[in-house]
Amino acid sequence: MTASYPNLRLRRTRTHGWSRAMHRENVLTPSDLIWPLFVTEGSGVEEPIATLPGVSRWSTDGIAARAKEAMELGIPCISLFPNTPADKRSDEGAEALNPDNLMCRAIKSIRDACGDGIGVLTDVALDPYTAHGQDGLVDASGYVLNDDTVAVLVDQALNQAQAGADIIAPSDMMDGRVHAIRMALEMNGHPNVQIMSYAAKYASAFYGPFRDAVGSRGLLKGDKKTYQMDPANAQEALREVALDLAEGADSVMVKPGLPYLDIVAKVKQRFDVPVFAYQVSGEYAMIEAAVAAGAGDRDALVLETLMAFKRAGCAGVLTYHAAHAARLLNG
Ligand code: PBG
């Protein structure tokens, strides 16, 4: 039973700022944000990424400085992606298993700078390390092999955990990898390392700038449609999430973000577990392009899109705007 006009005027509670604040259903804080950072070789290096204006790759010293900045802004976690030099890429992506690779050095530099004050999330997938740009091992026809890839991903995850990663985030979409990684973490002394699975990750056209950032765009032939999901599918996303939870994921991710908020809402409703979304590189680039074209205000666009994730049910959002948004939120 509800009143109707004029007894009920929904505009009444919107009349003043204090009242809008009082009736606000969702809040956005810096602790909702995860900041993805790109790592490059060297020292004192900052390399701007043309298709991600305002985002740079940083050498490990710069990464440590960014992590410290994030911690001071109240951002609880950063996410790392390496730009592996071409001479260290191979068809097998063996550099992913090197205990002294760029990722492991970046994790350690963050630990030195921040201690346990900030979480470090690491991506598990082979595309930043392979010469062909696919996320796994390929056969002669170019097909990405599932089980052979999972075996390598397990070693990659252990390598990252050993270096001090707090959250392992498999972004490869191989079947069975969450279970395999969870067992390996348990059996190798990392029972408290979390898994945030990219459970519903779509074969999306929004990843272009990211592939520039990790240096895989020019290498990748074809697409990732035999493992990443078809953008037409929603029911299948629920099956993916159910599997990853059963296999031992602590939280799940939906990716990309804004175009897939329906998936976020469905997952939250069905499973009521921590759901994260990745506002991906192409989404960031769209906002920045709109700002550059004079079509919108950056601060307002950033905060509105991030609030949309909270409204849809997200526990948090991976976004390249994290530091900027945190600064806005902190006033
Ligand atoms: C790779 C990976 C991708 C992203 C995160 N991990 C790209 C891809 O699947 O090709 C995309 C992130 C973004 O676009 O910001 N495993």
Coordinates of C-alpha atoms and ligand atoms in Angstrom, one line a residue:
M1 CA 0.0 0.0 0.0
T2 CA 1.5 3.3 -1.0
A3 CA 0.2 6.9 -1.1
S4 CA -0.4 8.6 -4.3
Y5 CA 0.0 12.2 -5.6
P6 CA -0.5 14.8 -4.1
N7 CA -0.1 13.0 -0.7
L8 CA 3.0 11.5 -2.1
R9 CA 5.4 13.8 -3.8
L10 CA 8.8 12.1 -4.3
R11 CA 10.4 15.5 -5.0
R12 CA 9.7 16.6 -1.4
T13 CA 12.8 14.7 -0.1
R14 CA 14.9 16.1 -2.9
T15 CA 14.3 19.7 -2.0
H16 CA 17.5 20.4 0.0
G17 CA 21.0 19.0 0.0
W18 CA 20.8 17.8 3.7
S19 CA 17.6 15.9 2.8
R20 CA 19.2 14.3 -0.3
A21 CA 22.1 13.3 1.8
M22 CA 19.7 11.8 4.4
H23 CA 17.9 9.7 1.8
R24 CA 20.9 8.6 -0.2
E25 CA 20.8 4.8 -0.5
N26 CA 24.5 4.1 -1.4
V27 CA 27.8 5.6 -0.5
L28 CA 31.1 5.7 -2.4
T29 CA 34.4 5.9 -0.4
P30 CA 38.0 5.5 -1.3
S31 CA 37.9 2.0 0.3
D32 CA 35.6 0.9 -2.6
L33 CA 38.5 1.5 -5.1
I34 CA 41.2 -0.8 -6.5
W35 CA 43.9 1.0 -8.5
P36 CA 45.4 -0.9 -11.5
L37 CA 49.0 0.1 -12.2
F38 CA 51.3 -0.8 -15.1
V39 CA 54.9 -1.8 -14.3
T40 CA 57.9 -1.3 -16.7
E41 CA 61.6 -2.0 -16.4
G42 CA 64.2 0.5 -15.3
S43 CA 64.4 3.0 -12.5
G44 CA 62.9 6.5 -12.4
V45 CA 61.0 5.7 -15.5
E46 CA 57.5 7.0 -16.3
E47 CA 56.0 6.1 -19.7
P48 CA 52.7 7.7 -20.6
I49 CA 50.3 5.5 -22.5
A50 CA 48.9 7.3 -25.5
T51 CA 45.5 5.5 -25.6
L52 CA 45.1 5.9 -21.8
P53 CA 45.7 9.6 -21.4
G54 CA 46.7 10.4 -17.8
V55 CA 47.9 6.8 -17.1
S56 CA 51.6 5.8 -17.2
R57 CA 53.7 2.7 -16.8
W58 CA 56.1 3.1 -13.9
S59 CA 59.3 1.4 -13.0
T60 CA 59.2 -0.4 -9.6
D61 CA 60.4 2.6 -7.6
G62 CA 57.5 4.7 -9.1
I63 CA 55.1 1.8 -8.4
A64 CA 56.1 1.9 -4.8
A65 CA 55.5 5.6 -4.7
R66 CA 52.0 5.2 -6.3
A67 CA 51.2 2.5 -3.8
K68 CA 52.2 4.8 -1.0
E69 CA 50.0 7.6 -2.5
A70 CA 47.1 5.1 -2.8
M71 CA 47.5 4.1 0.9
E72 CA 47.5 7.7 2.0
L73 CA 44.4 8.3 0.0
G74 CA 42.6 5.4 1.7
I75 CA 42.6 3.1 -1.3
P76 CA 42.9 -0.4 0.1
C77 CA 44.4 -2.3 -2.8
I78 CA 46.4 -1.9 -5.9
S79 CA 46.5 -4.2 -8.9
L80 CA 49.6 -4.8 -10.9
F81 CA 50.2 -5.5 -14.6
P82 CA 53.7 -5.8 -16.2
N83 CA 54.9 -4.6 -19.6
T84 CA 57.3 -7.5 -20.2
P85 CA 60.2 -6.5 -22.6
A86 CA 59.9 -8.3 -26.0
D87 CA 63.1 -10.3 -25.4
K88 CA 61.6 -11.9 -22.3
R89 CA 58.4 -13.0 -24.1
S90 CA 58.1 -16.5 -25.4
D91 CA 55.4 -18.8 -26.8
E92 CA 55.3 -20.5 -23.3
G93 CA 55.3 -17.3 -21.3
A94 CA 58.0 -18.7 -19.0
E95 CA 58.9 -15.3 -17.7
A96 CA 55.7 -15.5 -15.7
L97 CA 57.4 -18.1 -13.5
N98 CA 60.6 -16.2 -12.9
P99 CA 60.8 -15.3 -9.2
D100 CA 62.7 -12.2 -10.2
N101 CA 60.3 -11.0 -12.9
L102 CA 58.9 -7.4 -13.0
M103 CA 55.8 -8.4 -11.1
C104 CA 57.7 -10.0 -8.2
R105 CA 60.1 -7.0 -8.0
A106 CA 57.1 -4.6 -8.0
I107 CA 55.4 -6.6 -5.2
K108 CA 58.5 -6.4 -3.1
S109 CA 59.1 -2.7 -3.7
I110 CA 55.5 -2.1 -2.5
R111 CA 56.1 -4.2 0.6
D112 CA 59.2 -2.2 1.3
A113 CA 57.3 1.1 1.0
C114 CA 54.0 0.2 2.5
G115 CA 54.4 -2.9 4.7
D116 CA 51.0 -4.5 5.1
G117 CA 49.2 -1.1 4.8
I118 CA 47.9 -1.8 1.3
G119 CA 46.7 -5.0 -0.5
V120 CA 48.5 -6.2 -3.6
L121 CA 46.3 -7.9 -6.2
T122 CA 48.1 -9.7 -9.0
D123 CA 46.7 -10.8 -12.3
V124 CA 47.1 -14.5 -13.3
A125 CA 47.1 -15.0 -17.1
L126 CA 50.0 -15.3 -19.6
D127 CA 49.2 -12.6 -22.1
P128 CA 51.8 -10.1 -20.7
Y129 CA 54.5 -12.8 -21.1
T130 CA 53.6 -14.6 -24.3
A131 CA 55.0 -13.8 -27.7
H132 CA 51.6 -14.4 -29.3
G133 CA 49.6 -12.3 -26.8
Q134 CA 47.1 -15.0 -25.9
D135 CA 46.4 -15.7 -22.2
G136 CA 47.6 -19.3 -22.4
L137 CA 49.6 -21.9 -24.2
V138 CA 48.5 -22.4 -27.9
D139 CA 48.6 -25.5 -30.1
A140 CA 49.8 -25.5 -33.7
S141 CA 46.4 -24.2 -34.9
G142 CA 46.5 -21.3 -32.4
Y143 CA 43.9 -22.8 -30.1
V144 CA 44.5 -22.0 -26.4
L145 CA 44.9 -25.2 -24.5
N146 CA 43.0 -25.4 -21.3
D147 CA 44.6 -28.0 -19.0
D148 CA 48.1 -27.3 -20.1
T149 CA 47.6 -23.6 -19.4
V150 CA 46.1 -24.2 -16.0
A151 CA 49.2 -26.1 -15.0
V152 CA 51.3 -23.0 -15.8
L153 CA 48.9 -20.6 -14.2
V154 CA 49.2 -22.5 -10.9
D155 CA 52.9 -22.0 -11.0
Q156 CA 52.4 -18.3 -11.9
A157 CA 50.1 -17.9 -8.9
L158 CA 52.5 -19.6 -6.6
N159 CA 55.3 -17.4 -7.9
Q160 CA 53.3 -14.3 -7.1
A161 CA 52.2 -15.6 -3.7
Q162 CA 55.8 -16.3 -2.9
A163 CA 56.7 -12.7 -3.7
G164 CA 54.0 -11.4 -1.4
A165 CA 50.8 -11.0 -3.4
D166 CA 47.7 -10.8 -1.2
I167 CA 45.1 -11.5 -3.8
I168 CA 45.5 -13.7 -6.8
A169 CA 43.2 -12.7 -9.6
P170 CA 43.0 -15.2 -12.5
S171 CA 41.9 -13.3 -15.6
D172 CA 42.5 -16.1 -18.1
M173 CA 39.0 -17.8 -18.1
M174 CA 40.4 -21.3 -18.3
D175 CA 38.1 -24.0 -16.9
G176 CA 39.1 -25.3 -13.5
R177 CA 41.8 -22.9 -12.7
V178 CA 40.4 -21.5 -9.5
H179 CA 40.3 -25.0 -7.9
A180 CA 43.8 -25.8 -9.1
I181 CA 45.2 -22.5 -7.8
R182 CA 43.3 -22.8 -4.5
M183 CA 44.7 -26.3 -3.9
A184 CA 48.2 -25.2 -4.7
L185 CA 48.0 -22.2 -2.4
E186 CA 46.8 -24.5 0.4
M187 CA 49.5 -27.1 -0.1
N188 CA 52.3 -24.6 -0.4
G189 CA 51.8 -22.5 2.8
H190 CA 49.6 -19.7 1.5
P191 CA 46.2 -20.5 3.1
N192 CA 45.4 -16.8 3.6
V193 CA 46.1 -15.6 0.0
Q194 CA 42.8 -14.7 -1.5
I195 CA 41.5 -15.5 -4.9
M196 CA 39.4 -12.9 -6.7
S197 CA 38.4 -14.6 -9.8
Y198 CA 37.6 -12.8 -13.0
A199 CA 34.5 -15.1 -13.1
A200 CA 32.5 -13.4 -15.8
K201 CA 35.0 -11.9 -18.2
Y202 CA 33.7 -11.1 -21.6
A203 CA 35.5 -11.1 -25.0
S204 CA 35.2 -7.3 -25.2
A205 CA 36.2 -4.6 -27.5
F206 CA 36.9 -2.4 -24.5
Y207 CA 40.4 -3.8 -23.7
G208 CA 42.3 -2.1 -26.5
P209 CA 44.2 0.5 -24.4
F210 CA 45.1 -2.1 -21.8
R211 CA 46.8 -4.2 -24.5
D212 CA 48.8 -1.2 -25.5
A213 CA 49.8 -0.7 -21.8
V214 CA 51.1 -4.3 -21.4
G215 CA 52.5 -4.3 -24.9
S216 CA 50.4 -7.2 -26.3
R217 CA 48.2 -5.4 -28.8
G218 CA 50.6 -5.7 -31.7
L219 CA 51.4 -9.3 -30.9
L220 CA 47.8 -10.6 -30.6
K221 CA 46.5 -12.3 -33.7
G222 CA 42.8 -13.1 -33.8
D223 CA 40.7 -12.8 -30.6
K224 CA 40.0 -14.4 -27.3
K225 CA 36.5 -15.7 -28.0
T226 CA 37.3 -19.4 -27.4
Y227 CA 37.8 -18.6 -23.7
Q228 CA 36.4 -15.2 -22.8
M229 CA 32.6 -15.0 -22.7
D230 CA 30.2 -14.0 -25.4
P231 CA 28.8 -10.5 -24.7
A232 CA 25.3 -11.9 -25.6
N233 CA 25.3 -14.2 -22.5
A234 CA 24.0 -13.6 -19.0
Q235 CA 22.8 -17.0 -17.7
E236 CA 26.3 -18.4 -18.6
A237 CA 27.8 -15.7 -16.3
L238 CA 25.9 -17.2 -13.4
R239 CA 27.2 -20.6 -14.2
E240 CA 30.8 -19.3 -14.3
V241 CA 30.3 -17.5 -11.0
A242 CA 28.8 -20.6 -9.4
L243 CA 31.7 -22.7 -10.5
D244 CA 34.4 -20.3 -9.3
L245 CA 32.8 -20.0 -5.9
A246 CA 32.5 -23.8 -5.6
E247 CA 36.2 -24.0 -6.6
G248 CA 37.3 -21.7 -3.8
A249 CA 37.1 -18.1 -5.0
D250 CA 36.8 -15.6 -2.1
S251 CA 35.3 -13.0 -4.4
V252 CA 34.3 -12.7 -8.0
M253 CA 34.7 -10.1 -10.6
V254 CA 32.6 -9.0 -13.6
K255 CA 34.4 -7.4 -16.5
P256 CA 34.1 -5.0 -18.3
G257 CA 32.1 -2.8 -15.9
L258 CA 29.4 -0.3 -17.0
P259 CA 28.2 -2.2 -20.0
Y260 CA 27.8 -5.3 -17.8
L261 CA 26.1 -3.8 -14.7
D262 CA 23.1 -6.2 -15.3
I263 CA 25.5 -9.1 -14.7
V264 CA 26.8 -7.5 -11.5
A265 CA 23.2 -7.1 -10.2
K266 CA 22.2 -10.6 -11.1
V267 CA 25.4 -12.1 -9.5
K268 CA 24.9 -10.1 -6.4
Q269 CA 21.2 -11.1 -6.2
R270 CA 21.8 -14.8 -6.8
F271 CA 24.9 -15.4 -4.7
D272 CA 25.2 -12.6 -2.2
V273 CA 29.0 -12.8 -2.2
P274 CA 31.5 -10.0 -2.6
V275 CA 31.3 -8.9 -6.3
F276 CA 33.8 -6.6 -7.9
A277 CA 33.7 -5.0 -11.3
Y278 CA 36.5 -3.8 -13.5
Q279 CA 35.9 -0.4 -15.2
V280 CA 38.3 -1.3 -18.0
S281 CA 40.7 0.7 -20.1
G282 CA 38.3 1.3 -22.9
E283 CA 35.7 2.7 -20.5
Y284 CA 38.4 5.0 -19.0
A285 CA 39.4 6.1 -22.5
M286 CA 35.7 6.9 -23.3
I287 CA 35.3 9.1 -20.3
E288 CA 38.6 10.9 -21.0
A289 CA 37.6 11.3 -24.7
A290 CA 34.3 12.8 -23.7
V291 CA 36.1 15.2 -21.3
A292 CA 38.6 16.2 -24.0
A293 CA 35.7 16.8 -26.5
G294 CA 34.0 19.1 -24.0
A295 CA 31.1 16.7 -23.7
G296 CA 31.2 16.3 -20.0
D297 CA 32.8 17.1 -16.7
R298 CA 35.5 14.7 -15.6
D299 CA 34.9 14.8 -11.9
A300 CA 31.1 14.4 -12.2
L301 CA 31.4 11.6 -14.8
V302 CA 33.9 9.7 -12.7
L303 CA 31.9 9.9 -9.5
E304 CA 28.6 9.1 -11.2
T305 CA 30.0 6.0 -13.0
L306 CA 31.7 4.7 -9.8
M307 CA 28.5 5.2 -7.8
A308 CA 26.6 3.2 -10.4
F309 CA 28.8 0.2 -9.5
K310 CA 27.9 0.5 -5.9
R311 CA 24.2 0.8 -6.7
A312 CA 24.4 -2.3 -8.8
G313 CA 25.8 -4.2 -5.8
C314 CA 29.5 -4.0 -6.1
A315 CA 31.8 -4.3 -3.1
G316 CA 34.4 -2.4 -5.0
V317 CA 35.6 -1.3 -8.4
L318 CA 38.9 -1.6 -10.2
T319 CA 39.4 1.8 -12.0
Y320 CA 42.2 3.8 -13.5
H321 CA 40.5 6.8 -12.0
A322 CA 41.0 5.5 -8.5
A323 CA 43.5 8.0 -7.2
H324 CA 41.6 10.9 -8.8
A325 CA 38.3 9.7 -7.4
A326 CA 39.8 9.2 -3.9
R327 CA 41.1 12.7 -4.0
L328 CA 37.6 14.0 -4.9
L329 CA 36.0 11.9 -2.2
N330 CA 38.5 13.0 0.4
G331 CA 37.7 16.6 -0.5
Ligands
PBG1 C1 44.5 -10.1 -19.6 C2 43.7 -9.0 -19.0 C3 43.1 -8.0 -19.8 C4 42.6 -7.1 -19.0 C5 42.9 -7.4 -17.7 N1 43.6 -8.6 -17.7 C6 42.9 -7.9 -21.3 C7 42.5 -9.0 -22.1 O1 41.8 -10.0 -21.6 O2 42.8 -9.0 -23.3 C8 41.8 -5.8 -19.5 C9 41.8 -4.7 -18.5 C10 41.5 -3.4 -19.2 O3 41.1 -3.3 -20.4 O4 41.6 -2.4 -18.5 N2 44.4 -11.3 -19.0

